[in-house]
Amino acid sequence: MNLPEAFIEQLRSLLPEEWEALTDAISSSEPSVAVRVNGARSIGVPGGCRRVPWCDLGYYLDDRPVFTFDTDWHAGRYYVQDASSMFIAHVIKQFIYEPVRYLDLCAAPGGKTTAAIQALPPRSLLVANEIVPQRARVLADNVIRWGDPRCVVTSNAPKEFSKLTDFFDVIAADVPCSGEGMMRKDDEAVAQWSPQLVEQCAERQRGILADAWNALRPGGLLIYSTCTYNRQENEEIADFIVNELGATSLEVPVEPSWDIHPAIGSECHCYRFMPHRVDGEGLYMTAFRKDGNGPRQDIRSKEKNAKKCDEIGKNWLIDPNNYVIEQQGDLFLAVPQDIHREVMALRAMLTVIHAGVELATVMGRKTVPHHALALSTARATEAFPVCEVDYPTALRYLRGESITVDGPRGHVLVAHEGAVLGFANNLGNRANNLYPKPQRILSTYLPDVKPQVL
């Protein structure tokens, strides 16, 4: 790999004693492969694999299988995530001990969102946002696959959150950046890099933070991160947060054995992951406490697009009385009772594309259960029959083909080795496939043996 000369000069100035080791790691070493297990699924962990030191549920794999062909991945049993990025869970656990309203401001594709879902205290509300609609849909798919009913997905510009004054206890901003930390595994990151891009990204990052700052309550927590190395997008932004926005840098306890590099040229507490030191890609993360101290605010608004109902899906949920069942057009969904008011406020002021658990689509007398219900951790286990299928049948199902199942007629859950994949309508001689079209496997090659990750 040929790195840009200007980038090498930047590293030489940034790390006079380590730049050669870092450039060698970027240009010639192989990226590590790691997964983070979904503890809510109550399943096993990768056998014989090393644990990621700063994440209890993170594991390094010995090689990189084709995850597309693993039914456990489709069932939301794990998320493929760079080990460095899993540090977000460690940061959350150092400062958050009771339920919060948490905003993941730049959340797609969902790695840090699903990590936060696991790390936050129970009964927290997580709002995951992505401004680009296509990326927001991918984010929603990954949230649905993870299965937590307390996550809302929005698609808005950061400045639109300024209307939610003091609404959030925590904002995580994994901001768009120049991507230097991705160069080892992404040729496009090398091709697009320039000093001008670094400056443009730093300016954009300041704007994103300033736009969203009003939504964080006084005394609230900001977690800022990038996947790049330079100071302009890292320490200089940290100094901007302290000096211009009004915040205090927080120290995150870390183990010396983790070999995380400290701040460069700043008094802020900063945590740099670099591939010549850690088994992971380039990452920068830091945390702040917003100056002042005050309660989060409620936004009073009336929901106009949904009406409460009890006819559909109530018996499909664990503890159904803890949910509000709503109808939006022909879609029925369930929102946890204790966050329903907040979800209504978000819908009134933002573009919400997913909230709670989508239960079913109803057209006349026809009721079709929603894919989100199949993967939700809120689904009652006895709500639908589960039909186990072999691996070749599971792959045909994930490709959207018709299959046959051994089970009662009507809507059933298709599963392989206990991992629920989605719904089918069993007609007896065949089963109509209800797996969502956008998520289907497109490859014409189908392996005979399932990749063994868990």
Short mmCIF file of C-alpha atoms in Angstrom, two decimals:
data_model
loop_
_atom_site.label_atom_id
_atom_site.label_comp_id
_atom_site.label_asym_id
_atom_site.label_seq_id
_atom_site.Cartn_x
_atom_site.Cartn_y
_atom_site.Cartn_z
CA MET A 1 0.00 0.00 0.00
CA ASN A 2 1.35 3.42 -0.98
CA LEU A 3 0.37 6.01 1.61
CA PRO A 4 0.23 9.71 0.59
CA GLU A 5 3.46 11.53 1.35
CA ALA A 6 1.58 14.35 3.06
CA PHE A 7 -0.10 11.80 5.33
CA ILE A 8 3.25 10.23 6.25
CA GLU A 9 4.64 13.69 7.04
CA GLN A 10 1.63 14.32 9.22
CA LEU A 11 2.28 11.12 11.18
CA ARG A 12 5.98 11.97 11.50
CA SER A 13 5.06 15.31 13.09
CA LEU A 14 2.33 13.76 15.25
CA LEU A 15 4.34 10.78 16.54
CA PRO A 16 8.08 11.47 16.16
CA GLU A 17 9.07 8.25 17.88
CA GLU A 18 6.31 5.96 16.59
CA TRP A 19 5.42 7.11 13.10
CA GLU A 20 7.43 4.40 11.36
CA ALA A 21 5.82 1.64 13.40
CA LEU A 22 2.38 3.10 12.69
CA THR A 23 2.94 3.49 8.95
CA ASP A 24 4.28 -0.07 8.79
CA ALA A 25 1.18 -1.33 10.61
CA ILE A 26 -1.12 0.58 8.25
CA SER A 27 0.62 -0.44 5.04
CA SER A 28 1.68 -4.03 5.70
CA SER A 29 -0.20 -5.68 8.60
CA GLU A 30 -3.52 -7.51 8.39
CA PRO A 31 -6.60 -6.10 10.14
CA SER A 32 -7.96 -8.08 13.08
CA VAL A 33 -11.46 -9.55 13.01
CA ALA A 34 -13.75 -9.25 16.02
CA VAL A 35 -17.38 -9.80 16.95
CA ARG A 36 -19.50 -8.64 19.87
CA VAL A 37 -21.98 -11.18 21.21
CA ASN A 38 -25.60 -10.19 21.88
CA GLY A 39 -25.96 -11.06 25.56
CA ALA A 40 -29.76 -10.65 25.37
CA ARG A 41 -29.93 -13.74 23.17
CA SER A 42 -28.51 -15.96 25.96
CA ILE A 43 -26.24 -17.98 23.69
CA GLY A 44 -22.61 -19.07 23.61
CA VAL A 45 -19.43 -17.26 22.69
CA PRO A 46 -16.74 -17.95 20.07
CA GLY A 47 -14.86 -21.04 21.16
CA GLY A 48 -11.13 -20.74 21.79
CA CYS A 49 -11.01 -17.05 20.86
CA ARG A 50 -9.36 -14.18 22.71
CA ARG A 51 -11.59 -11.69 24.48
CA VAL A 52 -11.31 -8.02 23.62
CA PRO A 53 -9.72 -6.55 26.80
CA TRP A 54 -12.02 -3.51 27.14
CA CYS A 55 -15.28 -5.27 26.19
CA ASP A 56 -16.66 -8.26 28.11
CA LEU A 57 -18.75 -9.44 25.15
CA GLY A 58 -16.15 -8.79 22.43
CA TYR A 59 -14.01 -11.54 20.91
CA TYR A 60 -11.24 -11.70 18.32
CA LEU A 61 -11.66 -14.37 15.64
CA ASP A 62 -8.75 -16.32 14.19
CA ASP A 63 -9.89 -15.61 10.63
CA ARG A 64 -12.65 -13.80 8.76
CA PRO A 65 -15.52 -16.08 7.71
CA VAL A 66 -18.17 -14.99 5.22
CA PHE A 67 -20.67 -13.69 7.76
CA THR A 68 -23.40 -13.46 5.12
CA PHE A 69 -23.76 -17.24 5.25
CA ASP A 70 -23.98 -17.48 9.05
CA THR A 71 -27.54 -17.84 10.28
CA ASP A 72 -26.46 -16.64 13.75
CA TRP A 73 -25.54 -13.26 12.25
CA HIS A 74 -28.93 -12.94 10.53
CA ALA A 75 -30.61 -13.84 13.83
CA GLY A 76 -28.84 -11.01 15.67
CA ARG A 77 -26.74 -13.25 17.89
CA TYR A 78 -23.63 -11.15 17.31
CA TYR A 79 -22.41 -7.98 15.57
CA VAL A 80 -19.23 -7.77 13.50
CA GLN A 81 -17.35 -4.78 14.90
CA ASP A 82 -13.78 -3.55 15.04
CA ALA A 83 -12.37 -4.17 18.52
CA SER A 84 -11.26 -0.55 19.00
CA SER A 85 -14.83 0.69 18.49
CA MET A 86 -16.04 -1.56 21.31
CA PHE A 87 -14.38 0.89 23.72
CA ILE A 88 -17.66 2.84 23.70
CA ALA A 89 -19.19 0.21 26.02
CA HIS A 90 -16.35 0.66 28.50
CA VAL A 91 -16.80 4.44 28.52
CA ILE A 92 -20.56 4.17 29.08
CA LYS A 93 -20.11 1.87 32.06
CA GLN A 94 -17.72 4.30 33.78
CA PHE A 95 -20.21 7.18 33.95
CA ILE A 96 -23.80 5.92 33.54
CA TYR A 97 -25.39 4.02 36.41
CA GLU A 98 -29.13 4.68 36.04
CA PRO A 99 -31.58 4.89 33.12
CA VAL A 100 -30.88 7.73 30.68
CA ARG A 101 -32.02 9.24 27.41
CA TYR A 102 -29.12 8.53 25.06
CA LEU A 103 -28.63 10.00 21.58
CA ASP A 104 -26.28 8.34 19.10
CA LEU A 105 -26.05 11.32 16.76
CA CYS A 106 -24.20 9.78 13.78
CA ALA A 107 -25.12 6.16 14.29
CA ALA A 108 -25.04 4.23 10.98
CA PRO A 109 -24.41 1.41 10.43
CA GLY A 110 -25.12 0.62 14.08
CA GLY A 111 -22.02 -0.87 15.71
CA LYS A 112 -21.72 1.69 18.50
CA THR A 113 -25.52 1.83 18.81
CA THR A 114 -25.85 -1.88 19.52
CA ALA A 115 -22.85 -1.70 21.86
CA ALA A 116 -24.56 1.11 23.76
CA ILE A 117 -27.81 -0.89 23.98
CA GLN A 118 -25.88 -3.59 25.82
CA ALA A 119 -23.94 -1.22 28.08
CA LEU A 120 -26.69 1.17 29.18
CA PRO A 121 -28.66 0.52 32.37
CA PRO A 122 -32.04 -1.19 31.88
CA ARG A 123 -35.01 1.07 31.04
CA SER A 124 -32.86 3.58 29.17
CA LEU A 125 -34.13 5.15 25.94
CA LEU A 126 -31.70 5.10 23.01
CA VAL A 127 -32.23 7.30 19.95
CA ALA A 128 -30.02 6.33 16.98
CA ASN A 129 -29.83 8.95 14.23
CA GLU A 130 -28.47 8.97 10.69
CA ILE A 131 -28.97 11.90 8.33
CA VAL A 132 -28.63 9.93 5.05
CA PRO A 133 -31.92 8.06 4.42
CA GLN A 134 -30.34 4.97 2.82
CA ARG A 135 -27.86 4.62 5.67
CA ALA A 136 -30.66 5.23 8.17
CA ARG A 137 -32.51 2.23 6.73
CA VAL A 138 -29.42 0.05 7.21
CA LEU A 139 -29.18 1.36 10.76
CA ALA A 140 -32.82 0.46 11.42
CA ASP A 141 -32.29 -3.04 10.00
CA ASN A 142 -29.34 -3.61 12.35
CA VAL A 143 -31.29 -2.28 15.33
CA ILE A 144 -34.21 -4.57 14.48
CA ARG A 145 -31.82 -7.50 14.11
CA TRP A 146 -30.39 -6.73 17.57
CA GLY A 147 -33.92 -6.94 18.96
CA ASP A 148 -34.16 -4.29 21.71
CA PRO A 149 -37.60 -2.59 21.90
CA ARG A 150 -36.29 0.58 23.57
CA CYS A 151 -34.39 1.94 20.57
CA VAL A 152 -35.75 4.66 18.26
CA VAL A 153 -34.19 5.30 14.84
CA THR A 154 -34.39 8.78 13.32
CA SER A 155 -33.11 10.39 10.12
CA ASN A 156 -32.38 14.06 10.78
CA ALA A 157 -29.69 16.70 10.47
CA PRO A 158 -27.91 17.40 13.78
CA LYS A 159 -29.30 20.95 13.92
CA GLU A 160 -32.85 19.57 14.11
CA PHE A 161 -32.04 18.14 17.54
CA SER A 162 -31.44 21.65 18.88
CA LYS A 163 -35.24 21.94 19.15
CA LEU A 164 -35.10 19.31 21.91
CA THR A 165 -33.67 21.62 24.57
CA ASP A 166 -31.98 19.73 27.45
CA PHE A 167 -33.74 16.52 26.35
CA PHE A 168 -30.86 14.03 26.44
CA ASP A 169 -28.68 12.90 29.33
CA VAL A 170 -26.01 11.54 26.96
CA ILE A 171 -24.98 12.35 23.39
CA ALA A 172 -22.52 10.12 21.56
CA ALA A 173 -21.06 11.74 18.44
CA ASP A 174 -19.04 9.34 16.29
CA VAL A 175 -18.64 12.05 13.69
CA PRO A 176 -17.85 11.79 9.97
CA CYS A 177 -14.10 12.15 9.59
CA SER A 178 -11.18 11.80 7.18
CA GLY A 179 -11.01 8.07 7.88
CA GLU A 180 -7.26 7.73 8.44
CA GLY A 181 -7.89 4.93 10.94
CA MET A 182 -9.59 2.87 8.21
CA MET A 183 -6.70 3.01 5.73
CA ARG A 184 -5.43 -0.45 6.66
CA LYS A 185 -8.60 -2.13 5.44
CA ASP A 186 -10.16 0.41 3.07
CA ASP A 187 -8.32 1.49 -0.09
CA GLU A 188 -10.90 4.23 -0.62
CA ALA A 189 -9.82 5.87 2.64
CA VAL A 190 -6.31 6.14 1.19
CA ALA A 191 -7.49 7.38 -2.20
CA GLN A 192 -9.72 10.14 -0.85
CA TRP A 193 -7.33 11.48 1.82
CA SER A 194 -5.90 14.98 1.54
CA PRO A 195 -4.97 17.81 3.95
CA GLN A 196 -7.98 19.70 2.57
CA LEU A 197 -10.28 16.82 3.53
CA VAL A 198 -8.93 16.93 7.09
CA GLU A 199 -9.72 20.65 7.35
CA GLN A 200 -13.17 20.19 5.86
CA CYS A 201 -13.96 17.38 8.28
CA ALA A 202 -12.78 19.36 11.31
CA GLU A 203 -14.99 22.29 10.33
CA ARG A 204 -17.96 19.96 9.83
CA GLN A 205 -17.35 18.31 13.20
CA ARG A 206 -17.43 21.64 15.02
CA GLY A 207 -20.70 22.42 13.29
CA ILE A 208 -22.27 19.06 14.20
CA LEU A 209 -21.37 19.47 17.87
CA ALA A 210 -22.55 23.07 18.04
CA ASP A 211 -25.84 22.16 16.34
CA ALA A 212 -26.65 19.36 18.78
CA TRP A 213 -25.25 20.92 21.97
CA ASN A 214 -28.58 22.47 23.04
CA ALA A 215 -30.16 19.00 23.19
CA LEU A 216 -27.76 17.88 25.95
CA ARG A 217 -28.90 18.83 29.45
CA PRO A 218 -26.53 20.72 31.78
CA GLY A 219 -24.42 18.12 33.55
CA GLY A 220 -24.99 15.65 30.72
CA LEU A 221 -22.34 13.43 29.14
CA LEU A 222 -20.84 13.86 25.66
CA ILE A 223 -18.82 11.02 24.11
CA TYR A 224 -16.90 12.19 21.04
CA SER A 225 -15.08 9.85 18.66
CA THR A 226 -13.49 9.61 15.23
CA CYS A 227 -11.66 6.94 13.25
CA THR A 228 -8.73 9.17 12.38
CA TYR A 229 -5.28 10.16 13.73
CA ASN A 230 -4.68 13.87 13.14
CA ARG A 231 -4.97 16.50 15.87
CA GLN A 232 -7.31 18.79 13.90
CA GLU A 233 -10.17 16.33 14.14
CA ASN A 234 -9.26 15.01 17.58
CA GLU A 235 -7.50 17.07 20.26
CA GLU A 236 -8.35 20.39 18.63
CA ILE A 237 -12.02 19.43 18.63
CA ALA A 238 -11.69 18.36 22.28
CA ASP A 239 -10.30 21.81 23.11
CA PHE A 240 -13.18 23.37 21.16
CA ILE A 241 -15.70 21.42 23.23
CA VAL A 242 -14.11 22.63 26.48
CA ASN A 243 -13.37 26.24 25.52
CA GLU A 244 -16.20 27.11 23.15
CA LEU A 245 -19.13 24.88 24.11
CA GLY A 246 -18.46 24.74 27.84
CA ALA A 247 -17.55 21.30 29.15
CA THR A 248 -15.12 19.46 31.40
CA SER A 249 -12.92 16.67 30.07
CA LEU A 250 -13.42 13.35 31.90
CA GLU A 251 -10.80 10.75 32.65
CA VAL A 252 -11.73 7.21 31.65
CA PRO A 253 -10.02 4.48 33.70
CA VAL A 254 -7.97 2.19 31.45
CA GLU A 255 -5.49 -0.59 32.04
CA PRO A 256 -1.82 0.07 31.12
CA SER A 257 -1.74 -3.30 29.38
CA TRP A 258 -4.28 -2.04 26.84
CA ASP A 259 -1.53 0.24 25.42
CA ILE A 260 -3.89 3.09 24.52
CA HIS A 261 -2.03 6.25 23.52
CA PRO A 262 -2.92 9.42 25.52
CA ALA A 263 -3.72 12.89 24.20
CA ILE A 264 -1.21 14.65 21.97
CA GLY A 265 -0.80 18.37 22.63
CA SER A 266 -3.90 18.82 24.77
CA GLU A 267 -4.74 18.78 28.47
CA CYS A 268 -7.95 16.88 27.74
CA HIS A 269 -8.20 13.19 28.54
CA CYS A 270 -8.08 11.49 25.15
CA TYR A 271 -7.78 7.85 24.15
CA ARG A 272 -6.05 6.91 20.91
CA PHE A 273 -6.19 3.38 19.50
CA MET A 274 -3.48 2.74 16.90
CA PRO A 275 -2.80 -0.58 15.12
CA HIS A 276 0.90 -0.70 15.99
CA ARG A 277 -0.13 -0.70 19.67
CA VAL A 278 -3.53 -2.41 19.85
CA ASP A 279 -5.23 -5.25 18.03
CA GLY A 280 -7.72 -3.05 16.22
CA GLU A 281 -8.10 -0.16 13.80
CA GLY A 282 -7.45 3.53 14.38
CA LEU A 283 -9.89 5.18 16.81
CA TYR A 284 -9.98 8.31 18.93
CA MET A 285 -12.46 8.71 21.80
CA THR A 286 -12.95 11.19 24.62
CA ALA A 287 -15.70 12.09 27.12
CA PHE A 288 -16.95 15.37 28.59
CA ARG A 289 -19.38 16.65 31.19
CA LYS A 290 -21.45 19.64 30.02
CA ASP A 291 -21.04 22.60 32.36
CA GLY A 292 -23.85 23.21 34.82
CA ASN A 293 -26.32 20.87 36.42
CA GLY A 294 -29.96 20.53 35.59
CA PRO A 295 -32.75 18.03 34.90
CA ARG A 296 -33.60 16.84 31.45
CA GLN A 297 -36.66 18.48 29.97
CA ASP A 298 -39.85 16.97 28.57
CA ILE A 299 -41.19 18.18 25.25
CA ARG A 300 -44.95 18.49 25.35
CA SER A 301 -46.56 17.54 22.07
CA LYS A 302 -49.53 15.63 20.78
CA GLU A 303 -49.12 12.61 18.55
CA LYS A 304 -51.31 13.00 15.47
CA ASN A 305 -50.26 10.04 13.37
CA ALA A 306 -51.00 7.11 15.64
CA LYS A 307 -53.95 5.90 17.65
CA LYS A 308 -53.94 3.52 20.57
CA CYS A 309 -55.57 0.14 20.15
CA ASP A 310 -55.58 -3.26 21.79
CA GLU A 311 -56.81 -5.55 19.04
CA ILE A 312 -53.56 -6.64 17.46
CA GLY A 313 -50.53 -8.33 18.92
CA LYS A 314 -50.98 -7.89 22.64
CA ASN A 315 -50.59 -11.59 23.34
CA TRP A 316 -47.43 -11.71 21.26
CA LEU A 317 -45.38 -9.80 23.82
CA ILE A 318 -43.70 -10.59 27.10
CA ASP A 319 -45.45 -8.45 29.75
CA PRO A 320 -47.90 -6.92 27.24
CA ASN A 321 -49.29 -4.51 29.84
CA ASN A 322 -45.95 -2.70 29.76
CA TYR A 323 -46.56 -1.62 26.14
CA VAL A 324 -48.80 0.82 24.32
CA ILE A 325 -50.20 -0.79 21.16
CA GLU A 326 -50.56 1.75 18.33
CA GLN A 327 -51.90 1.81 14.80
CA GLN A 328 -50.20 3.85 12.08
CA GLY A 329 -52.08 3.30 8.85
CA ASP A 330 -52.07 -0.45 8.29
CA LEU A 331 -49.08 -0.99 10.63
CA PHE A 332 -49.51 -1.99 14.28
CA LEU A 333 -46.65 -1.49 16.69
CA ALA A 334 -45.87 -1.64 20.41
CA VAL A 335 -43.95 1.02 22.34
CA PRO A 336 -42.80 0.46 25.92
CA GLN A 337 -45.22 2.27 28.23
CA ASP A 338 -42.57 4.19 30.18
CA ILE A 339 -40.99 5.79 27.08
CA HIS A 340 -44.19 6.31 25.07
CA ARG A 341 -44.41 10.02 25.88
CA GLU A 342 -40.81 10.58 24.79
CA VAL A 343 -41.41 8.67 21.55
CA MET A 344 -44.47 10.83 20.85
CA ALA A 345 -42.36 13.97 21.34
CA LEU A 346 -39.66 12.66 19.01
CA ARG A 347 -42.21 11.82 16.32
CA ALA A 348 -43.68 15.31 16.50
CA MET A 349 -40.31 17.02 15.98
CA LEU A 350 -38.14 14.55 14.04
CA THR A 351 -38.34 11.97 11.25
CA VAL A 352 -38.76 8.67 13.11
CA ILE A 353 -38.37 5.57 10.95
CA HIS A 354 -38.43 2.93 13.69
CA ALA A 355 -39.67 2.81 17.28
CA GLY A 356 -40.58 0.02 19.65
CA VAL A 357 -41.63 -3.25 18.00
CA GLU A 358 -43.44 -3.40 14.68
CA LEU A 359 -46.04 -6.10 15.26
CA ALA A 360 -48.02 -6.68 12.08
CA THR A 361 -49.45 -5.24 8.90
CA VAL A 362 -53.24 -5.53 8.65
CA MET A 363 -55.08 -5.28 5.34
CA GLY A 364 -58.76 -6.06 5.71
CA ARG A 365 -59.00 -9.47 7.33
CA LYS A 366 -55.40 -10.33 6.49
CA THR A 367 -52.83 -9.96 9.30
CA VAL A 368 -49.15 -10.47 8.49
CA PRO A 369 -46.73 -10.46 11.46
CA HIS A 370 -43.78 -8.13 11.04
CA HIS A 371 -40.17 -9.28 10.72
CA ALA A 372 -39.20 -7.00 13.64
CA LEU A 373 -41.47 -9.02 15.92
CA ALA A 374 -39.69 -12.25 14.95
CA LEU A 375 -36.31 -10.86 16.08
CA SER A 376 -37.49 -8.81 19.05
CA THR A 377 -36.37 -9.79 22.54
CA ALA A 378 -39.83 -8.61 23.65
CA ARG A 379 -41.62 -11.38 21.70
CA ALA A 380 -43.34 -13.98 23.85
CA THR A 381 -41.75 -17.37 23.17
CA GLU A 382 -45.14 -19.10 22.99
CA ALA A 383 -46.68 -16.57 20.58
CA PHE A 384 -45.86 -18.53 17.38
CA PRO A 385 -44.77 -22.08 16.60
CA VAL A 386 -41.04 -22.41 15.88
CA CYS A 387 -40.08 -24.65 12.96
CA GLU A 388 -36.49 -25.87 12.92
CA VAL A 389 -34.93 -26.27 9.46
CA ASP A 390 -31.59 -27.63 8.27
CA TYR A 391 -28.82 -25.38 7.01
CA PRO A 392 -29.55 -25.63 3.25
CA THR A 393 -33.22 -24.81 3.93
CA ALA A 394 -32.22 -21.89 6.14
CA LEU A 395 -30.10 -20.44 3.31
CA ARG A 396 -32.95 -20.85 0.83
CA TYR A 397 -35.19 -19.03 3.29
CA LEU A 398 -32.66 -16.18 3.64
CA ARG A 399 -32.57 -15.95 -0.17
CA GLY A 400 -36.35 -15.44 -0.21
CA GLU A 401 -37.19 -18.80 -1.79
CA SER A 402 -40.19 -20.96 -0.96
CA ILE A 403 -39.44 -23.71 1.53
CA THR A 404 -41.26 -26.51 3.32
CA VAL A 405 -41.42 -26.74 7.11
CA ASP A 406 -42.60 -29.34 9.57
CA GLY A 407 -45.20 -27.53 11.62
CA PRO A 408 -48.81 -26.34 11.86
CA ARG A 409 -50.48 -24.30 9.16
CA GLY A 410 -50.41 -20.54 9.46
CA HIS A 411 -47.70 -18.12 10.51
CA VAL A 412 -44.66 -19.82 11.98
CA LEU A 413 -41.13 -18.81 12.91
CA VAL A 414 -38.31 -20.31 10.86
CA ALA A 415 -35.22 -21.19 12.91
CA HIS A 416 -31.89 -22.95 12.50
CA GLU A 417 -30.10 -24.36 15.55
CA GLY A 418 -32.39 -22.33 17.79
CA ALA A 419 -31.71 -19.05 15.99
CA VAL A 420 -34.98 -17.49 14.82
CA LEU A 421 -34.62 -16.02 11.34
CA GLY A 422 -38.10 -14.71 10.56
CA PHE A 423 -41.68 -15.57 9.63
CA ALA A 424 -43.21 -17.85 7.01
CA ASN A 425 -46.82 -18.68 6.24
CA ASN A 426 -47.05 -22.46 6.26
CA LEU A 427 -49.59 -23.75 3.73
CA GLY A 428 -48.76 -27.42 4.30
CA ASN A 429 -47.17 -28.44 1.00
CA ARG A 430 -45.02 -25.28 1.04
CA ALA A 431 -44.42 -22.16 3.11
CA ASN A 432 -44.68 -18.64 1.76
CA ASN A 433 -41.47 -16.78 2.55
CA LEU A 434 -41.92 -13.56 4.55
CA TYR A 435 -38.25 -12.66 4.93
CA PRO A 436 -37.81 -8.96 3.99
CA LYS A 437 -36.60 -8.43 0.42
CA PRO A 438 -33.95 -5.78 1.25
CA GLN A 439 -32.22 -8.17 3.66
CA ARG A 440 -32.15 -11.29 1.49
CA ILE A 441 -28.91 -13.01 0.51
CA LEU A 442 -28.19 -12.16 -3.13
CA SER A 443 -25.22 -14.45 -3.69
CA THR A 444 -25.78 -17.34 -6.07
CA TYR A 445 -23.10 -19.32 -4.23
CA LEU A 446 -24.39 -21.15 -1.19
CA PRO A 447 -21.96 -23.13 1.01
CA ASP A 448 -22.69 -26.61 2.28
CA VAL A 449 -21.29 -25.92 5.76
CA LYS A 450 -22.30 -23.12 8.07
CA PRO A 451 -19.50 -20.78 9.22
CA GLN A 452 -18.77 -21.54 12.87
CA VAL A 453 -18.47 -18.24 14.71
CA LEU A 454 -20.36 -18.96 17.95
#
